[in-house]
PDB file of C-alpha atoms in Angstrom:
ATOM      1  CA  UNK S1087      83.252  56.430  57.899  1.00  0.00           C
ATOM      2  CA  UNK S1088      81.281  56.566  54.571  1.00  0.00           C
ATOM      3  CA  UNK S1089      78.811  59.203  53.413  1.00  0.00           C
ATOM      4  CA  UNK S1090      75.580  58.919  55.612  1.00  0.00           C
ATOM      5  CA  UNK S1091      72.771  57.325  53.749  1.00  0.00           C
ATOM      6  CA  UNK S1092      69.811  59.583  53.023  1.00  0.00           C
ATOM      7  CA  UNK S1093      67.197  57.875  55.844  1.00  0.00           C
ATOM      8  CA  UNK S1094      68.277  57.500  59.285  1.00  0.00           C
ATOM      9  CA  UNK S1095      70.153  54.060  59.751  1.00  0.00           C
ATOM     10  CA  UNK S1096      70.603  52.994  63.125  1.00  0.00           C
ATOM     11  CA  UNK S1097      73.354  49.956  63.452  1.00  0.00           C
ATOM     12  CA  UNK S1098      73.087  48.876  66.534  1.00  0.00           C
ATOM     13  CA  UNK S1099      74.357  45.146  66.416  1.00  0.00           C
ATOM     14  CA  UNK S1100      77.683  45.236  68.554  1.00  0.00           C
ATOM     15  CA  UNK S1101      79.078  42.440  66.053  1.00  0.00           C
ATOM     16  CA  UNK S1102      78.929  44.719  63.463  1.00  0.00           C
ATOM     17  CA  UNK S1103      81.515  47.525  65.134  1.00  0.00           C
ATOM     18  CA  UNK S1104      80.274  50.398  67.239  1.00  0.00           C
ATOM     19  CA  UNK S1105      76.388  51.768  66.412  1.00  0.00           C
ATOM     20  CA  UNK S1106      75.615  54.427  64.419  1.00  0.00           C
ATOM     21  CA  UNK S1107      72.730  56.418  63.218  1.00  0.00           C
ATOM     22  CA  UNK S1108      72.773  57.924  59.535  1.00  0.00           C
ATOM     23  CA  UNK S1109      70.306  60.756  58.973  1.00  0.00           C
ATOM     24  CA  UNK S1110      70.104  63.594  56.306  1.00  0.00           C
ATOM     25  CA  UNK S1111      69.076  66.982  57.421  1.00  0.00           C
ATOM     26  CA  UNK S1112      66.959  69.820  55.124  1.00  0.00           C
ATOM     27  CA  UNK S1113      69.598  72.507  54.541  1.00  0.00           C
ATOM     28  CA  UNK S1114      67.570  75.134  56.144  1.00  0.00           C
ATOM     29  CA  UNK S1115      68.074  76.093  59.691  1.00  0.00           C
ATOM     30  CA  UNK S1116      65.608  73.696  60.577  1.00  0.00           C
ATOM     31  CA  UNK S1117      68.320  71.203  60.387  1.00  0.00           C
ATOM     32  CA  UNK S1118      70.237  72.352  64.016  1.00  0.00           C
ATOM     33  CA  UNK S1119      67.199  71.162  66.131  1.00  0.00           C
ATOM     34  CA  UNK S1120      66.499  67.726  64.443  1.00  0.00           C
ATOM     35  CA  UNK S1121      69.893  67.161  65.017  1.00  0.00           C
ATOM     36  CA  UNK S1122      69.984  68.168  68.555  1.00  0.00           C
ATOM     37  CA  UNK S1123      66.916  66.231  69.241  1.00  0.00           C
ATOM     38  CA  UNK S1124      68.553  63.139  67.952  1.00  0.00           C
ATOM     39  CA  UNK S1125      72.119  63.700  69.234  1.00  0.00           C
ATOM     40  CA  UNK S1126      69.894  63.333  72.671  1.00  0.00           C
ATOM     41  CA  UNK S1127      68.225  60.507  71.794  1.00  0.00           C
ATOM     42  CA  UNK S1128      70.929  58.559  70.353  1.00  0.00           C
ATOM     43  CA  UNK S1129      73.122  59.242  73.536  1.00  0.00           C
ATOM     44  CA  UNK S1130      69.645  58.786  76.123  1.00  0.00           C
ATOM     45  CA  UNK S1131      68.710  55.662  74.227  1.00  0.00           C
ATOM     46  CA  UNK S1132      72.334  54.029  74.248  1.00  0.00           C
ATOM     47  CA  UNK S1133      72.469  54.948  77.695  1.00  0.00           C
ATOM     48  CA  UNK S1134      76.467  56.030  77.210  1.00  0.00           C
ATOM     49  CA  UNK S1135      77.798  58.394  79.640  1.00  0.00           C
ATOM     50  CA  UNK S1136      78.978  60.957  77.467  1.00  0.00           C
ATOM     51  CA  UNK S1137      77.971  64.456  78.170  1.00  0.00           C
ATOM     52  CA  UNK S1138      74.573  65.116  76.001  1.00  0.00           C
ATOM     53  CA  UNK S1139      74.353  68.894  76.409  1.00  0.00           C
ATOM     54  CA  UNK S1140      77.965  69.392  74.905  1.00  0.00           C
ATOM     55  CA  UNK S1141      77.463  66.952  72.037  1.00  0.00           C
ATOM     56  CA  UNK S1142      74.138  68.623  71.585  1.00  0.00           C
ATOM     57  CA  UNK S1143      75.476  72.161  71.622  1.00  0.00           C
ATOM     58  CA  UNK S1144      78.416  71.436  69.291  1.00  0.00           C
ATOM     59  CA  UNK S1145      76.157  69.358  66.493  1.00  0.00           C
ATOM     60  CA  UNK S1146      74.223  72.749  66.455  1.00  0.00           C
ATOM     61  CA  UNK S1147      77.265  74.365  65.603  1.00  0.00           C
ATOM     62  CA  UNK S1148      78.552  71.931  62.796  1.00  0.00           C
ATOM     63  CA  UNK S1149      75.347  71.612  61.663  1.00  0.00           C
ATOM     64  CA  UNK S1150      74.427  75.615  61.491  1.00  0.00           C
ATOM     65  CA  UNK S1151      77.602  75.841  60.122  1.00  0.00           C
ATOM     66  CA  UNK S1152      76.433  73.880  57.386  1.00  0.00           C
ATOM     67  CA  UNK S1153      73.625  75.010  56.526  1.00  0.00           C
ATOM     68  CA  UNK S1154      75.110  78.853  56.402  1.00  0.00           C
ATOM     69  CA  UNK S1155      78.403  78.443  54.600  1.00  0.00           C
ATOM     70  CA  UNK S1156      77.071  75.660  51.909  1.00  0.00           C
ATOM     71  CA  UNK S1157      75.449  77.113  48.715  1.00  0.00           C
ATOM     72  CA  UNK S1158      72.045  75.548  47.754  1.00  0.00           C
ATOM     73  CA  UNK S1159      69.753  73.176  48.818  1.00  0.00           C
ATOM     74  CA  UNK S1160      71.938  70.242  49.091  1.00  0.00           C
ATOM     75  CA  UNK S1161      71.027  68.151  52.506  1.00  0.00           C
ATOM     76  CA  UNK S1162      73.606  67.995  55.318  1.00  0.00           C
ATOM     77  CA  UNK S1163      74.317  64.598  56.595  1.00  0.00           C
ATOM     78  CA  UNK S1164      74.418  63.851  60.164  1.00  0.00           C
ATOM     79  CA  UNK S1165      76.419  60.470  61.312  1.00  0.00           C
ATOM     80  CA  UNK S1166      76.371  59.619  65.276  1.00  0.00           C
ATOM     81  CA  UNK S1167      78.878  56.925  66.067  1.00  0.00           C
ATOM     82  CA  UNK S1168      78.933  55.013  69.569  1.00  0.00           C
ATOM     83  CA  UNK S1169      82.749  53.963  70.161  1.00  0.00           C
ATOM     84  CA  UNK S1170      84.171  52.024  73.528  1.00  0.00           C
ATOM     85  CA  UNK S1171      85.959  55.790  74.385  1.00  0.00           C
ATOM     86  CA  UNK S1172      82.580  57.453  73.939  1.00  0.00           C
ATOM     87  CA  UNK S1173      81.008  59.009  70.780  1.00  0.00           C
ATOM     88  CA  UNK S1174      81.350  60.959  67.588  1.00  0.00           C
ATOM     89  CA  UNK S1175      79.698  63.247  65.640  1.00  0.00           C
ATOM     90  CA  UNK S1176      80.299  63.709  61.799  1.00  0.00           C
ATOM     91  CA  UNK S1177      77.835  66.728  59.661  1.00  0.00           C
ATOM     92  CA  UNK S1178      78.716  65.928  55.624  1.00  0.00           C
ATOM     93  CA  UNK S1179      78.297  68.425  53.546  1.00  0.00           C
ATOM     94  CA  UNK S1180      78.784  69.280  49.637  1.00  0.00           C
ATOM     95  CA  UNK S1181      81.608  72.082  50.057  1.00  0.00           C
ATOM     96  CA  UNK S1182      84.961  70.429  49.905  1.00  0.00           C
ATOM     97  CA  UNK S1183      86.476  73.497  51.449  1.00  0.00           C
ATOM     98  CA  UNK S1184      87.758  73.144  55.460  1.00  0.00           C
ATOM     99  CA  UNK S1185      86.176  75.019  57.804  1.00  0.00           C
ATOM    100  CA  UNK S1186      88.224  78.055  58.080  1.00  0.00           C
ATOM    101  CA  UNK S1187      88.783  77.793  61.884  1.00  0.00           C
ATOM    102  CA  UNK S1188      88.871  74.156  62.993  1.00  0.00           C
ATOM    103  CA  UNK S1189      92.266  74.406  63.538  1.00  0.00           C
ATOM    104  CA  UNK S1190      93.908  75.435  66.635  1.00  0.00           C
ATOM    105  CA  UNK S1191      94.885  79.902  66.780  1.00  0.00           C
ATOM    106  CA  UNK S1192      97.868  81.113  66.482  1.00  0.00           C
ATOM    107  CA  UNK S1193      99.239  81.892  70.178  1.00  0.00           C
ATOM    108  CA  UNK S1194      99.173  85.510  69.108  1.00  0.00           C
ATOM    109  CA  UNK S1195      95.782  85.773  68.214  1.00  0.00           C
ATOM    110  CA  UNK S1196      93.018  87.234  70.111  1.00  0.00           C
ATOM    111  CA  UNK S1197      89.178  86.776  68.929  1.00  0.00           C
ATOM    112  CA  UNK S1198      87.634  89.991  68.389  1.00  0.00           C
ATOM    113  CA  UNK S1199      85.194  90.676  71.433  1.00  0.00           C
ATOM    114  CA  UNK S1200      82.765  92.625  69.212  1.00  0.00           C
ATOM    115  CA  UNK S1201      82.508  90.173  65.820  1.00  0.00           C
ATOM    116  CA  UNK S1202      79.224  88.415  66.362  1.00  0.00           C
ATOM    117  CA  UNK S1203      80.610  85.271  64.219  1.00  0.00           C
ATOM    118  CA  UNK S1204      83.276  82.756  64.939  1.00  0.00           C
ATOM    119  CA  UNK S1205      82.942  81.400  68.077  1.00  0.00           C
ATOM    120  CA  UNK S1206      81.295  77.785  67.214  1.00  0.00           C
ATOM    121  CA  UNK S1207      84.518  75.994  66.450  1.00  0.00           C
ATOM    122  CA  UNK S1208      86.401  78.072  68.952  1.00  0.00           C
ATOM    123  CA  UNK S1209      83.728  75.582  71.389  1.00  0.00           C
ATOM    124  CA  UNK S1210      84.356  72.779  69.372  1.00  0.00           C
ATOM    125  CA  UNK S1211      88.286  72.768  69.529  1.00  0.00           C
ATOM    126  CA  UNK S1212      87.528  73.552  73.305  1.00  0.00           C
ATOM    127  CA  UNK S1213      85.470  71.298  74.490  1.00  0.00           C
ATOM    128  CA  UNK S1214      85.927  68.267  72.309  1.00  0.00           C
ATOM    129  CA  UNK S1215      88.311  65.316  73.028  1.00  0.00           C
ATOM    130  CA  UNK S1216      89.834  65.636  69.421  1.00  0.00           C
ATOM    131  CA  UNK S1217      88.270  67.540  65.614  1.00  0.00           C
ATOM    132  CA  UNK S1218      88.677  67.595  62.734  1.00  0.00           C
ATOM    133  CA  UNK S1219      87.698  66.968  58.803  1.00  0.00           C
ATOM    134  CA  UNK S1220      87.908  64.725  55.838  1.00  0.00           C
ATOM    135  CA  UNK S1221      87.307  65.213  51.898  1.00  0.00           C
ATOM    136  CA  UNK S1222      84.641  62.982  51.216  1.00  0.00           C
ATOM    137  CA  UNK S1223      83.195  62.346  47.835  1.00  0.00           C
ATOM    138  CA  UNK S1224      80.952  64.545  48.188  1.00  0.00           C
ATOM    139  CA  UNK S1225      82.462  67.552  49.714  1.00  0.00           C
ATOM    140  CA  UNK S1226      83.948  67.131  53.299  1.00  0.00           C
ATOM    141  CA  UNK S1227      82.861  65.857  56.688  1.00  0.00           C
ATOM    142  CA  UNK S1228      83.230  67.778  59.928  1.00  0.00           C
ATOM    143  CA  UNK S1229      83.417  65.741  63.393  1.00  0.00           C
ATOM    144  CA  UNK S1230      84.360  66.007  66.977  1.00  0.00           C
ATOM    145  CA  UNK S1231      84.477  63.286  69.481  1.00  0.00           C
ATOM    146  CA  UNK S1232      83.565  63.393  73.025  1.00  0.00           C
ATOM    147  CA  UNK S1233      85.139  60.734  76.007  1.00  0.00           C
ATOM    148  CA  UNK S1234      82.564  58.751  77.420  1.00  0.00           C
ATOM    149  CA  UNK S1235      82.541  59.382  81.437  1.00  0.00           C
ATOM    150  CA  UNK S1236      83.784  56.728  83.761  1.00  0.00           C
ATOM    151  CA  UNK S1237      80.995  54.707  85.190  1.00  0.00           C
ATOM    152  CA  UNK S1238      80.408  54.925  88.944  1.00  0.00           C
ATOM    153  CA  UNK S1239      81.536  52.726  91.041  1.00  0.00           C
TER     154      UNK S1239
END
């Protein structure tokens, strides 16, 4: 998926592959409710059912995660993705560092009941279908995906 573009860029033309949106975010904590607000309207608006209050809550945790452990002012890029399994979400950012705890624990560790940090991709490993990241050429990208829900019968 390539860097988002700096205004929001919805794709929604089925011939084209799945729809997208493209938006870029202030980095300031301002970011994690835009991008809550249009996680929710992305997913309300393509009427997918894919569960909106986990996507929402873990694009506020990419997305604050962002904005605290990038230096400057750079914007944060936010990149929904409709696919036939359900949907992702990608946050870009200019630190080509990984996150430091995307991957899974070590079966011996334990997190520390008292730190008041570190939890967020602890939710993401847990409640996402699949996570990851990517080098990008600007610094990295950060994305879960989420199964879309069977339809009724």
């Amino acid at each position: 998926m390539p860097d988002p573009d700096p205004a929001s860029d919805p794709d929604p033309d089925p011939a084209s592959g799945p729809a997208s949106w493209r938006i870029t975010l202030p980095h300031t904590t301002a970011a994690v409710p835009l991008a809550r607000a249009l996680v929710r309207t992305v997913l309300a608006d393509v009427g997918t059912p894919t569960d909106s209050d986990t996507a929402e809550l873990l694009t506020a945790e990419l997305v604050a995660n962002a904005v605290e452990h990038t230096s400057g002012d750079s914007p944060i890029g936010l990149v929904v993705e409709m696919l036939p399994s359900g949907c992702q979400v990608e946050v870009h950012d200019d630190d080509p560092e990984p996150p430091g705890g995307l991957t899974p624990p070590r079966p011996d560790s334990v997190p520390d009941p008292w730190q008041e940090h570190g939890r967020g991709l602890l939710l993401i490993r847990s409640l996402s279908s699949a996570c990851g990241h990517r080098r990008t050429a600007r610094g990295k990208a950060v994305w879960f995906t989420l199964p879309a829900w069977p339809h009724p019968a």
